[in-house]
Coordinates of C-alpha atoms in Angstrom, one line a residue:
Chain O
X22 CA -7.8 -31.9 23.1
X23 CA -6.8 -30.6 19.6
X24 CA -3.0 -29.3 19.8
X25 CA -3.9 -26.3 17.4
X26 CA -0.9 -23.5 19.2
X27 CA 1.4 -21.7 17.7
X28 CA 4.3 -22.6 19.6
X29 CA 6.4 -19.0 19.6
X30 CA 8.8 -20.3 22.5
X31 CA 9.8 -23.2 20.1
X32 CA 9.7 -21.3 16.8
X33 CA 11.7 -18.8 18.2
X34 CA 14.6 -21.1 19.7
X35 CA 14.6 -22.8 16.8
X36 CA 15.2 -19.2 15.1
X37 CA 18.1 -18.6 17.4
X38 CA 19.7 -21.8 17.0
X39 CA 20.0 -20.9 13.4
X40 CA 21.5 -17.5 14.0
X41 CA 24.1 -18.9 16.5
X42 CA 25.4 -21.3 13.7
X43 CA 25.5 -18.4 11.3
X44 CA 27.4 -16.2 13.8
X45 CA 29.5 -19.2 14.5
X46 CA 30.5 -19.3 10.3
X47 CA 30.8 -16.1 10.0
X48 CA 33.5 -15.4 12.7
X49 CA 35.5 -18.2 11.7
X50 CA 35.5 -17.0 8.2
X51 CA 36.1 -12.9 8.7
X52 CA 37.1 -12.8 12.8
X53 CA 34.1 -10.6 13.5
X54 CA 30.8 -10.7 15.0
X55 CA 27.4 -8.6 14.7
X56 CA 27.1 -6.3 17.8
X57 CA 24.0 -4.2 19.3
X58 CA 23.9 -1.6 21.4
X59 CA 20.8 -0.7 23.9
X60 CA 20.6 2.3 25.4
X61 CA 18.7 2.0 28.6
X62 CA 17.4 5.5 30.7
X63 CA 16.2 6.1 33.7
X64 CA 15.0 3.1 36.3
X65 CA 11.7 1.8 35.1
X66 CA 12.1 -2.2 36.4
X67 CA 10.1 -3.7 33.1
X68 CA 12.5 -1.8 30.6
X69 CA 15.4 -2.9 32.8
X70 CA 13.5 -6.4 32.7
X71 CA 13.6 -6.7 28.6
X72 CA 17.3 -5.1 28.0
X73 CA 18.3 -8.1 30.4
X74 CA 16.8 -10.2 28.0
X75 CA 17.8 -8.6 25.1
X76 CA 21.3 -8.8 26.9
X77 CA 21.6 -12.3 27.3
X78 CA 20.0 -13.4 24.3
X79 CA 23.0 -11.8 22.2
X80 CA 25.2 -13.2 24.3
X81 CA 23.5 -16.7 23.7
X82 CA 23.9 -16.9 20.2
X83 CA 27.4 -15.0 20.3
X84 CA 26.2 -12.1 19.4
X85 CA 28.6 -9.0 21.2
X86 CA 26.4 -6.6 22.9
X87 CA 26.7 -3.7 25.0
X88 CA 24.4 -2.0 27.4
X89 CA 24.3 1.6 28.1
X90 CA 22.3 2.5 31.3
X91 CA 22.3 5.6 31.9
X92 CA 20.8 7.9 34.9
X93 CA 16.9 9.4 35.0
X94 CA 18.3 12.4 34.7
X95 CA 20.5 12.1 31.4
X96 CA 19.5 14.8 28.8
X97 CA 18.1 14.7 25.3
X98 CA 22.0 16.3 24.2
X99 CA 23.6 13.5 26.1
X100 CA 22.1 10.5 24.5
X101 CA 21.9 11.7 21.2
X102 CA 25.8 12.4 21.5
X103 CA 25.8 8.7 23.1
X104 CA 23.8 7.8 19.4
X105 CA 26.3 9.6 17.6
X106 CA 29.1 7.5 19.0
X107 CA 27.6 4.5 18.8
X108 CA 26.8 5.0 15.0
X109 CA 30.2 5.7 14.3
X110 CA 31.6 2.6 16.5
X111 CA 32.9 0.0 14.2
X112 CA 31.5 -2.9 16.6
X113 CA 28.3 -1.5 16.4
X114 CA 25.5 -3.1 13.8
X115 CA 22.6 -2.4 15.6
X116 CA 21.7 0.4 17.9
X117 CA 18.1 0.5 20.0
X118 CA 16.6 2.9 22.5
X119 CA 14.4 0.8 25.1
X120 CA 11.4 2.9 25.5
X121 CA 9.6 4.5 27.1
X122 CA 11.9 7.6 27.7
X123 CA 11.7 9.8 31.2
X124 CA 9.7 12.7 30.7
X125 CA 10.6 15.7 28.7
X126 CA 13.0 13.4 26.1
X127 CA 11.3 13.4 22.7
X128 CA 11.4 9.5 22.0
X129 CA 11.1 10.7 18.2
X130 CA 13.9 13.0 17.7
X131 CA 15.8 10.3 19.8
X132 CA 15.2 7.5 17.4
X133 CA 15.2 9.7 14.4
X134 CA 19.3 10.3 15.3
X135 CA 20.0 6.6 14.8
X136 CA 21.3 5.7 11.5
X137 CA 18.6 4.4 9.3
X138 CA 21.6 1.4 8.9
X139 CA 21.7 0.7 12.5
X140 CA 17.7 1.1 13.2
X141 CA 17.5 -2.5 14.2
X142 CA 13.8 -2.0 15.3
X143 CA 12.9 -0.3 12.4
X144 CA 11.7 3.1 13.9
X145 CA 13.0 5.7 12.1
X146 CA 10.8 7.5 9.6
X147 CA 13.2 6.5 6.7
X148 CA 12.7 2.5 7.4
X149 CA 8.9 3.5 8.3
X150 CA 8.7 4.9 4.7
X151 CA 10.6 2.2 2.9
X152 CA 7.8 -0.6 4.9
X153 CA 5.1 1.5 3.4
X154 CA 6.6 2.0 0.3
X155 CA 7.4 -1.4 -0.6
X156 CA 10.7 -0.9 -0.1
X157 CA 13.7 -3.0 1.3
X158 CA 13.3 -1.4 5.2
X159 CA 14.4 -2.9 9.1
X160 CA 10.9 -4.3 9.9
X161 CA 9.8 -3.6 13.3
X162 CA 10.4 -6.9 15.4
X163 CA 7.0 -7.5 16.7
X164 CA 5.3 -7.7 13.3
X165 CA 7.9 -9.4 11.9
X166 CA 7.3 -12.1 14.5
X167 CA 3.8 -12.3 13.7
X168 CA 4.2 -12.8 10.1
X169 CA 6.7 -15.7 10.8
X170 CA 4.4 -17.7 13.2
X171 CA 1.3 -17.0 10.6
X172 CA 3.8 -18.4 8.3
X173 CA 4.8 -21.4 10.3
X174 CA 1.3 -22.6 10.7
X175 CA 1.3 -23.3 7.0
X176 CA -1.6 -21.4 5.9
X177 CA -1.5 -19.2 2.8
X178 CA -2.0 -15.7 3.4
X179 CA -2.6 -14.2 -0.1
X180 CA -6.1 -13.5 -0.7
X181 CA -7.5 -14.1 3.2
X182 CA -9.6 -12.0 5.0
X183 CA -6.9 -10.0 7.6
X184 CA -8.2 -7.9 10.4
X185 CA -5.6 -6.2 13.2
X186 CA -7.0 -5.1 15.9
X187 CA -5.3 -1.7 17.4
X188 CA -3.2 0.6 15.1
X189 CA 0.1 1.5 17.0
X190 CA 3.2 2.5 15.2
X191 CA 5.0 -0.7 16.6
X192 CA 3.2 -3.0 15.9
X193 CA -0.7 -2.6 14.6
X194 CA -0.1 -0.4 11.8
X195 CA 3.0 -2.0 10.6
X196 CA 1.5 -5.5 10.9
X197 CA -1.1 -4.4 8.7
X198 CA 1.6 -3.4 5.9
X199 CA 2.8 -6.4 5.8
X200 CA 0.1 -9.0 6.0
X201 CA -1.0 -6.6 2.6
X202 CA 2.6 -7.1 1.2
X203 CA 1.7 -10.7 1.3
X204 CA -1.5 -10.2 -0.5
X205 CA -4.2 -10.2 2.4
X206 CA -7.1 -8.3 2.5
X207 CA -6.6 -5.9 5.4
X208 CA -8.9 -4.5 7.7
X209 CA -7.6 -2.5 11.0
X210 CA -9.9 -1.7 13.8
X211 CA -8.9 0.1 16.9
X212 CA -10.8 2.5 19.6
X213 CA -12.8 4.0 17.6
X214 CA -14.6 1.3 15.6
X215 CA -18.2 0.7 15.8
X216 CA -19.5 -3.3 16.3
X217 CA -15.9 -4.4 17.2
X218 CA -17.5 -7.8 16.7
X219 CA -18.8 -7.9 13.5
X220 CA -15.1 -7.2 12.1
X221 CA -13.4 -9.5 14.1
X222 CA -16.0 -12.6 12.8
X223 CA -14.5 -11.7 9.8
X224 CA -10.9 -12.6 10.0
X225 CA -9.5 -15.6 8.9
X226 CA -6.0 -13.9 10.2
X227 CA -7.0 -12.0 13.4
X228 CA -4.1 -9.9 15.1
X229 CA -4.7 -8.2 18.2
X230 CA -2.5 -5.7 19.5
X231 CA -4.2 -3.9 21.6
X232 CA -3.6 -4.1 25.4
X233 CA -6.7 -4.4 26.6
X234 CA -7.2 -8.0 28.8
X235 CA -9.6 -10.8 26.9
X236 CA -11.3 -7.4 24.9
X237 CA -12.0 -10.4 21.9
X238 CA -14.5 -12.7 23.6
X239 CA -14.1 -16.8 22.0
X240 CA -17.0 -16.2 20.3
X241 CA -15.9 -13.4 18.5
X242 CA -13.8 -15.8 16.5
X243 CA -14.4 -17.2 12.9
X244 CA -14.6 -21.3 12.9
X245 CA -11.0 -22.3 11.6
X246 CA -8.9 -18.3 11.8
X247 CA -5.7 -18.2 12.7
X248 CA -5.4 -15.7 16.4
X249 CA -2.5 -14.3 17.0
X250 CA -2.5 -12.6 20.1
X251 CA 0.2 -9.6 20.7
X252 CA -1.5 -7.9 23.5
X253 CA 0.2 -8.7 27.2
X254 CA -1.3 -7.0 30.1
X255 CA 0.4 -7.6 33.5
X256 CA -3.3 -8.6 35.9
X257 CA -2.3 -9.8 39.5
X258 CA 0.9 -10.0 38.2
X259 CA 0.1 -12.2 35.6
X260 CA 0.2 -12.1 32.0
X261 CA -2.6 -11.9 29.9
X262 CA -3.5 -11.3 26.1
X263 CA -6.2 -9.7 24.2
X264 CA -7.9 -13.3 23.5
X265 CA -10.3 -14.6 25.7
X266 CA -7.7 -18.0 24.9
X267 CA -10.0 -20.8 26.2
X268 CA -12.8 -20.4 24.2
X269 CA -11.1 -19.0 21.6
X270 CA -8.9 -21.7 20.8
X271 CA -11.7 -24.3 20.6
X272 CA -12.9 -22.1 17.2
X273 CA -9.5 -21.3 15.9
X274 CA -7.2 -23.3 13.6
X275 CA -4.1 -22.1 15.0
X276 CA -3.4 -19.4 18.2
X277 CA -0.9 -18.3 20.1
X278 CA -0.8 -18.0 23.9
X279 CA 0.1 -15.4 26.4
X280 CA 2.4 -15.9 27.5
X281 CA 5.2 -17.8 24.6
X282 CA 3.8 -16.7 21.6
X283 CA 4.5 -13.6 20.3
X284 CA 7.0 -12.4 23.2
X285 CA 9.6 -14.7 22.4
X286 CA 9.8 -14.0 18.5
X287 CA 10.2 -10.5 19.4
X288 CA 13.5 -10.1 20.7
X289 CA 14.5 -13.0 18.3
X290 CA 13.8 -10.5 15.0
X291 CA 16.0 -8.3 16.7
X292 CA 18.9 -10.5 16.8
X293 CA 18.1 -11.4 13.4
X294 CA 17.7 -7.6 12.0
X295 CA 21.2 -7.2 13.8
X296 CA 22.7 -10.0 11.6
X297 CA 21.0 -8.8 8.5
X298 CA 22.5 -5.0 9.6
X299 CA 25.9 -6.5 9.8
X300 CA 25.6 -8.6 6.6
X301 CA 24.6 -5.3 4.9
X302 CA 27.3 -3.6 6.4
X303 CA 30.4 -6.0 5.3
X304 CA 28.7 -6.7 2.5
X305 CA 28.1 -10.4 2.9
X306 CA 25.5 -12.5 0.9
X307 CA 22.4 -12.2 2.7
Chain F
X10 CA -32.9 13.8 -9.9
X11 CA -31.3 13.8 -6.9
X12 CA -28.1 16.4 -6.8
X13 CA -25.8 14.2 -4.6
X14 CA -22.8 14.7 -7.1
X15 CA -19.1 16.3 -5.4
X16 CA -18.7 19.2 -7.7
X17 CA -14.7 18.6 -7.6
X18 CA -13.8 21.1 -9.8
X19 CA -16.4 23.6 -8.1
X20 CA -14.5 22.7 -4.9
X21 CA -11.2 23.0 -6.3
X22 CA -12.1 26.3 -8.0
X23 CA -12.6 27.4 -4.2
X24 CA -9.6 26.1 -2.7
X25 CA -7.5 27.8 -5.5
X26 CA -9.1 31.2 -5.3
X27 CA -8.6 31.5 -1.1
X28 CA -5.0 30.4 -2.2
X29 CA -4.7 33.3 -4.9
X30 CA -5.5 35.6 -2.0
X31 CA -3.2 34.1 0.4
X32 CA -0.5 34.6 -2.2
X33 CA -1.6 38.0 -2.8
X34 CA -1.5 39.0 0.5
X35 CA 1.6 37.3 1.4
X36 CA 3.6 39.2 -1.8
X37 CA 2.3 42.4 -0.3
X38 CA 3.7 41.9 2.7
X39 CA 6.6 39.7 2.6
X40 CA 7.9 40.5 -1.0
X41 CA 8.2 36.9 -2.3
X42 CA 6.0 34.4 -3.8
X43 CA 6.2 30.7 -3.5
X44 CA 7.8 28.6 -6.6
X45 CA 7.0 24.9 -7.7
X46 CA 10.0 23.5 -9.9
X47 CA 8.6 20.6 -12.3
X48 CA 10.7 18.3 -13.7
X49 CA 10.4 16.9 -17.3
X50 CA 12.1 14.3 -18.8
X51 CA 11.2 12.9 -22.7
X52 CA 8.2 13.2 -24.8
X53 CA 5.1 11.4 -23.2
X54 CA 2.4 13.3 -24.3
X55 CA 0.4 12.8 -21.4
X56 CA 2.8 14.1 -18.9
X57 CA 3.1 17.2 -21.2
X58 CA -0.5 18.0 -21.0
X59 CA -0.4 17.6 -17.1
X60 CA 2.9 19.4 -16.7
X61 CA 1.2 22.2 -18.4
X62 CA -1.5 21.6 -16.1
X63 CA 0.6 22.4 -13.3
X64 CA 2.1 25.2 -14.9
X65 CA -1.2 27.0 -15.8
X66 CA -2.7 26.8 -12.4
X67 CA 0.6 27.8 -10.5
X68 CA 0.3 31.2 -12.6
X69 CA -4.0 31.9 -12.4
X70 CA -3.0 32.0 -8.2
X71 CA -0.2 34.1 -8.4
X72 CA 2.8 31.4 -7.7
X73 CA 6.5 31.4 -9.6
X74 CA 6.7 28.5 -11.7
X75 CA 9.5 26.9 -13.8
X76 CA 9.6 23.8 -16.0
X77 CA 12.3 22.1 -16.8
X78 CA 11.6 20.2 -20.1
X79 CA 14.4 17.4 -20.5
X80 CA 15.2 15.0 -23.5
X81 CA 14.2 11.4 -23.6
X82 CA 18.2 10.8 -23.4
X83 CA 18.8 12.8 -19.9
X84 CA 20.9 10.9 -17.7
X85 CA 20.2 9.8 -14.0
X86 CA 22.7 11.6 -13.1
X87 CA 22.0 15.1 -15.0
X88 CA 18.5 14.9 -13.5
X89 CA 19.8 14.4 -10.0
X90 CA 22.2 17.4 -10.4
X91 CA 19.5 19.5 -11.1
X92 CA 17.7 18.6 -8.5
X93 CA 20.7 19.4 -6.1
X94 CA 20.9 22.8 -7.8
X95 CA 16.8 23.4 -7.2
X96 CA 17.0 22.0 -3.7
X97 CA 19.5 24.8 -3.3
X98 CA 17.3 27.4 -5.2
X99 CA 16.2 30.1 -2.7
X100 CA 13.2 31.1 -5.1
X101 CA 11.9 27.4 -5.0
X102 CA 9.9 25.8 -2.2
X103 CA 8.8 23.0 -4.0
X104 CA 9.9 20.4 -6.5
X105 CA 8.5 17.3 -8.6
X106 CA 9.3 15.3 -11.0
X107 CA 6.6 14.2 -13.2
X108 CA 6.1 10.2 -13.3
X109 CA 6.8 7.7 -15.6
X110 CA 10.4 8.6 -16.0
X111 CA 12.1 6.7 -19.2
X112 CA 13.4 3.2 -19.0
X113 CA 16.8 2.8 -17.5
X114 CA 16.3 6.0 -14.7
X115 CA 15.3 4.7 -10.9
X116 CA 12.1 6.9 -10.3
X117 CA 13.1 6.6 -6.3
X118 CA 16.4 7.1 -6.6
X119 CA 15.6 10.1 -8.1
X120 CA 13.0 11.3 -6.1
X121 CA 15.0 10.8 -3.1
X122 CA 17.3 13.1 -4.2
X123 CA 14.6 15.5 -3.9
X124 CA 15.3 17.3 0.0
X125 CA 11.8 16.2 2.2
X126 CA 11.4 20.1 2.9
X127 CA 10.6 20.8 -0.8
X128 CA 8.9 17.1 -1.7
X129 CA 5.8 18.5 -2.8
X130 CA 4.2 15.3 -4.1
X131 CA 5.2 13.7 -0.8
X132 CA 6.4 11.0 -2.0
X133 CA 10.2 11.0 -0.7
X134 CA 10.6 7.9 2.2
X135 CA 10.6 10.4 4.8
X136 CA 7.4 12.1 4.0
X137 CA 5.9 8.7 3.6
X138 CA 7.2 7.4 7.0
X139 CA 6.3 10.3 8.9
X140 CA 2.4 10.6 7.5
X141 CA 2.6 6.6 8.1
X142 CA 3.6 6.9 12.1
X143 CA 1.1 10.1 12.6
X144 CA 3.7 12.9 12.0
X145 CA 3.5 15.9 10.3
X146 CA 4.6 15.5 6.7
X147 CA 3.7 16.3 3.0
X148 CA 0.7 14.5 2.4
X149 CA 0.1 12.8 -1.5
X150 CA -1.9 15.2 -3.2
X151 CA -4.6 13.1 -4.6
X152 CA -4.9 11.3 -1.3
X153 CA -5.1 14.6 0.3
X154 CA -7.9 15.8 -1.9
X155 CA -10.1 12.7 -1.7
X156 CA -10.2 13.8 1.8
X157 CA -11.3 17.1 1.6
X158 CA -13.6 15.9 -1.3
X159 CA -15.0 13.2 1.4
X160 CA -15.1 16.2 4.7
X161 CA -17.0 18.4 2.0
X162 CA -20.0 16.5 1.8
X163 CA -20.3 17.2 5.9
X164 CA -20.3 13.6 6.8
X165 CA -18.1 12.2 9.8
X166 CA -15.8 9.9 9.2
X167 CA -15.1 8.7 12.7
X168 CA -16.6 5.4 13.5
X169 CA -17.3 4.7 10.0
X170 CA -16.1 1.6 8.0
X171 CA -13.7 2.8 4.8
X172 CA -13.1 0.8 2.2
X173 CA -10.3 1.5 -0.3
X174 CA -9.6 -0.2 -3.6
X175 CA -6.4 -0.4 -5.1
X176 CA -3.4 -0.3 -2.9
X177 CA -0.7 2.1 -4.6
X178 CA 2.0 4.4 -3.0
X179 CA 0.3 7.1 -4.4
X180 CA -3.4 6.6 -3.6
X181 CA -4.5 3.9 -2.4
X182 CA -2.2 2.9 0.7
X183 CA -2.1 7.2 1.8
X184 CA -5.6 7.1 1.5
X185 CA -6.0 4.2 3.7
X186 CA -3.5 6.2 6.3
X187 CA -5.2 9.4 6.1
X188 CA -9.2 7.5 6.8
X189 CA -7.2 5.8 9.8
X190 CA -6.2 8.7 11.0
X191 CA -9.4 10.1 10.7
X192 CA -10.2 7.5 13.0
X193 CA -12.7 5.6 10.2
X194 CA -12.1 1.5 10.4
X195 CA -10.4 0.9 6.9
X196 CA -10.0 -2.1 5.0
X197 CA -7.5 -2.0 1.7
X198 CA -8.9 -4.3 -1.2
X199 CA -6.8 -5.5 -4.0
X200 CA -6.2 -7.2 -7.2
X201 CA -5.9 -10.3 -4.8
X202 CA -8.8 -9.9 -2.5
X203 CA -11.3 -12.3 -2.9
X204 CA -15.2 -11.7 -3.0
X205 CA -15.0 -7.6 -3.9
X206 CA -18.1 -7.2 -4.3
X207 CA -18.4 -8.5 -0.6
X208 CA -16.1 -6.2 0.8
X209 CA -17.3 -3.4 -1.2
X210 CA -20.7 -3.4 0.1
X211 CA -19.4 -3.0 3.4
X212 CA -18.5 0.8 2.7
X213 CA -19.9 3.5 4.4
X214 CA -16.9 5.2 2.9
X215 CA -15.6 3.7 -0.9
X216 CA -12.8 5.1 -2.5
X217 CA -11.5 3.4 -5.7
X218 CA -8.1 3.7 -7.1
X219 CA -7.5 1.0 -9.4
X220 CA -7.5 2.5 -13.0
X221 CA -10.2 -0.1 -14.4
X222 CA -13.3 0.9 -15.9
X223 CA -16.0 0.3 -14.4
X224 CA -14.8 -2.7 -11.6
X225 CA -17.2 -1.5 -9.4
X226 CA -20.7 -2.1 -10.1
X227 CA -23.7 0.4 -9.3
X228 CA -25.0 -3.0 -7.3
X229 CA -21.5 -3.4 -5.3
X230 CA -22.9 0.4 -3.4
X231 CA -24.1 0.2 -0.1
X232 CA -26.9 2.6 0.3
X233 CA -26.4 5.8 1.5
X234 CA -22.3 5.2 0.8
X235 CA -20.2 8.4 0.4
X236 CA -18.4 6.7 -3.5
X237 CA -14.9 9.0 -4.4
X238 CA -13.3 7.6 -7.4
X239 CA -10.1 8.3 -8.1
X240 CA -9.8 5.7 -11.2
X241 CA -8.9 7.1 -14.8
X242 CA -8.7 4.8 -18.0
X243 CA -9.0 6.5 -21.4
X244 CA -11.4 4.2 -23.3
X245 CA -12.0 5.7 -26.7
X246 CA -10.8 9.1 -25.9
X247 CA -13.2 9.5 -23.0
X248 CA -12.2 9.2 -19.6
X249 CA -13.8 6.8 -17.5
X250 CA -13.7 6.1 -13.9
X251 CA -13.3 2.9 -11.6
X252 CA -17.4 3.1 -10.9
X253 CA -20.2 2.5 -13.1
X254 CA -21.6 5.7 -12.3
X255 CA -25.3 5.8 -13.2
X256 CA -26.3 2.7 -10.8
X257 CA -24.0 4.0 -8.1
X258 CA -25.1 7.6 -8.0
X259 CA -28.9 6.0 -7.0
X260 CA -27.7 4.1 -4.3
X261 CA -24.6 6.5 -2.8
X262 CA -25.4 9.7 -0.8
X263 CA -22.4 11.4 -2.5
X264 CA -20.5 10.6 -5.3
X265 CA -17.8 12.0 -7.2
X266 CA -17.7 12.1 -11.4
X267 CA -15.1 11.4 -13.7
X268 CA -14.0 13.8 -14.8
X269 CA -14.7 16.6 -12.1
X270 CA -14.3 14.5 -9.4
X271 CA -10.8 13.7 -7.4
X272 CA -8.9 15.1 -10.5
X273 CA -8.9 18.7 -10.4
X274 CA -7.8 18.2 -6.7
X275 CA -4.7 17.3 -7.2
X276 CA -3.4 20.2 -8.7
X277 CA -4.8 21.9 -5.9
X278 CA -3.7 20.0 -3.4
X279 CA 0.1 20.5 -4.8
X280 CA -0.5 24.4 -4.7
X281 CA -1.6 24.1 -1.2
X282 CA 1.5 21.6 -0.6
X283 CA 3.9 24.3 -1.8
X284 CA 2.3 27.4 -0.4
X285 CA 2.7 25.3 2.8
X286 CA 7.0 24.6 2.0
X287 CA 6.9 28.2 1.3
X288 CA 5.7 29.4 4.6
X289 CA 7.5 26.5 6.6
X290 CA 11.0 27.5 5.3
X291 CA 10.4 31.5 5.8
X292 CA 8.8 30.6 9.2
X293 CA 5.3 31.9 8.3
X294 CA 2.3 31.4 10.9
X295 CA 0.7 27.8 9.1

């Protein structure tokens, strides 16, 4: 059996191993450390699920975090005051707002109260612009991820045939920014395209971010592309990609599973925004 | 011969005139006008001609216009300072500074300075971030108008596959936003991209943006493709487009000229873009 998957659990440890050392240096040499604040509403168990994560994850590499959770029935005033502390806070490098948001909060005018400087998932419409723009911007975690596991499989991106599948603000449309920063031809597809097949046999970089279990069948897949696979859907309580993996995998060059692909590198471009945040801030090299 | 040519400047003529009565109406009523501020700086004779441009067509509908013509030696910050004042400027709803800037002044520092309620040319990170995640937001005006130059020909865009050549801030990359949006699948081609022609054929949709003559061969056209180009060299005092236009036309269901096509939109698009900062800041039904 060829061992063609991307390995995003190891990648991703490896990634956090790094920071950890660098956190390490850094306090020795100026007594501080980057923090991050989430601010976690209302009681929805998968959101309390990731900030957990996210929790101990900082804590891992000596990161100092801080976890807001606040009740179902805190307003739109009272966390954006909350925000407005928090991007005063000295401590405080990063600052995130686990989505989704109860009911009646605009998750927009939320995020959009965040300093751009502490928009460690690269939300707000200023870092948005600067991605688009070409500009030095947060980059939202997930596609950041993606980009580094294309990149650890070796393959050169410039000039390849790119195709995302779904166009979301977190992670479609911004994935698709970046694969054309590095030079790929870039083709998104999403609900409403026509012969969802046809593009996808294109792509010698397929991304799917859709959400939609095994909606790209094996044979979909161009001999030798590289699948990465963002999509997780929880079925029987399992989780499971866009990619019908299998089948897919004996045609690709390189894939990544569902679960420990693209998960794990998520939460670790956070931690590494946050250092980047903090660099910026104290003016360190970067 | 087959008339399957987009009369831009027909269509732009039409735009302009509903705007004059808009205006009209609006000065009966309300007492004020919208303004467009243009900024200046040196002696590029091109920009002169444009500015003028601008300045022409803001007086045939009716709107206040001022120019501010600034040495070649103007200073960053001089230029910045007036833009604070016009930002401030009660009789101004709209501001842009015409591009290239001389050497040795940041064009985004500058146009950053500009507030997002009176960026015009859409091009401040904001504007650009919002139009990017789906929000509402100044939209590029020659992006803008190769839409309405595409929705004018009375084909759908849903569903159909987009192609766009060139990848700019100012064209290309909005253009590519705006088709998504209109739920088209869109692929962005490049100096990079391998096999054009390939790609190219694809279109149901084409729009070029590259700026050199002729790159896209009559032959490249899918039949029955809807062909906007947006590409302007000067080659021997003539103006040519990104197309080779005589094959193309045969092959395309609609096609835009050069000149006449996408040009005299932009103009009009900026009108409409500051009528609209007009009625947004004096709270104005849209």
């Amino acid at each position: 059996m060829k061992n063609n998957i991307i390995d995003g659990k190891e990648i991703a440890k490896n990634i956090r191993a790094g920071l950890a050392k660098e956190i390490e240096m850094i306090k020795e040499k100026y007594g501080k450390v980057p923090g991050l604040a989430v601010i976690l509403v209302g009681h929805d168990p998968a959101s309390h699920t990731y900030v957990s994560m996210k929790e101990k994850a900082c804590k891992k590499i000596g990161m100092y975090s801080e976890v807001h959770r606040l009740s179902e029935d805190t307003t739109q005033d009272q966390i954006i005051e909350l925000i407005e502390k928090l991007n005063k806070d000295d401590k405080i490098d990063g600052i995130l707002v686990q989505l989704p948001l109860p009911k009646g909060i605009n998750e927009n005018i939320v995020n959009y109260k965040i300093s751009p400087e502490k928009d460690v998932d690269g939300f707000h419409a200023i870092n948005a612009g600067n991605l688009f723009l070409g500009e030095k911007s947060f980059v939202p975690c997930t596609p950041k991820g993606i980009i580094r596991l294309i990149k650890e499989t070796g393959i050169e991106i410039e000039g390849k045939n790119a195709v995302v599948v779904g166009r979301s603000n977190i992670v479609g449309k911004p994935t698709a920014i970046l694969l054309l920063n590095e030079n790929a031809t870039v083709k998104i597809c999403h609900s409403r395209t026509r012969d969802l097949a046809k593009h996808v046999k294109e792509a010698d970089i397929l991304v799917s971010a859709v959400g939609k279990p095994e909606i790209i069948k094996g044979e979909m897949i161009k001999e030798g592309a590289v699948v990465i696979d963002a999509g997780t859907t929880k079925v029987d309580g399992k989780l499971v990609g866009d990619v019908e993996f299998d089948l897919a995998k004996d045609r690709a060059s390189w894939i990544t599973p569902v679960p420990g692909g693209v998960g794990p590198m998520t939460i670790t471009m956070l931690l590494e925004n946050t250092l980047e945040a903090f660099k910026k801030r104290w003016n360190l090299e970067p």
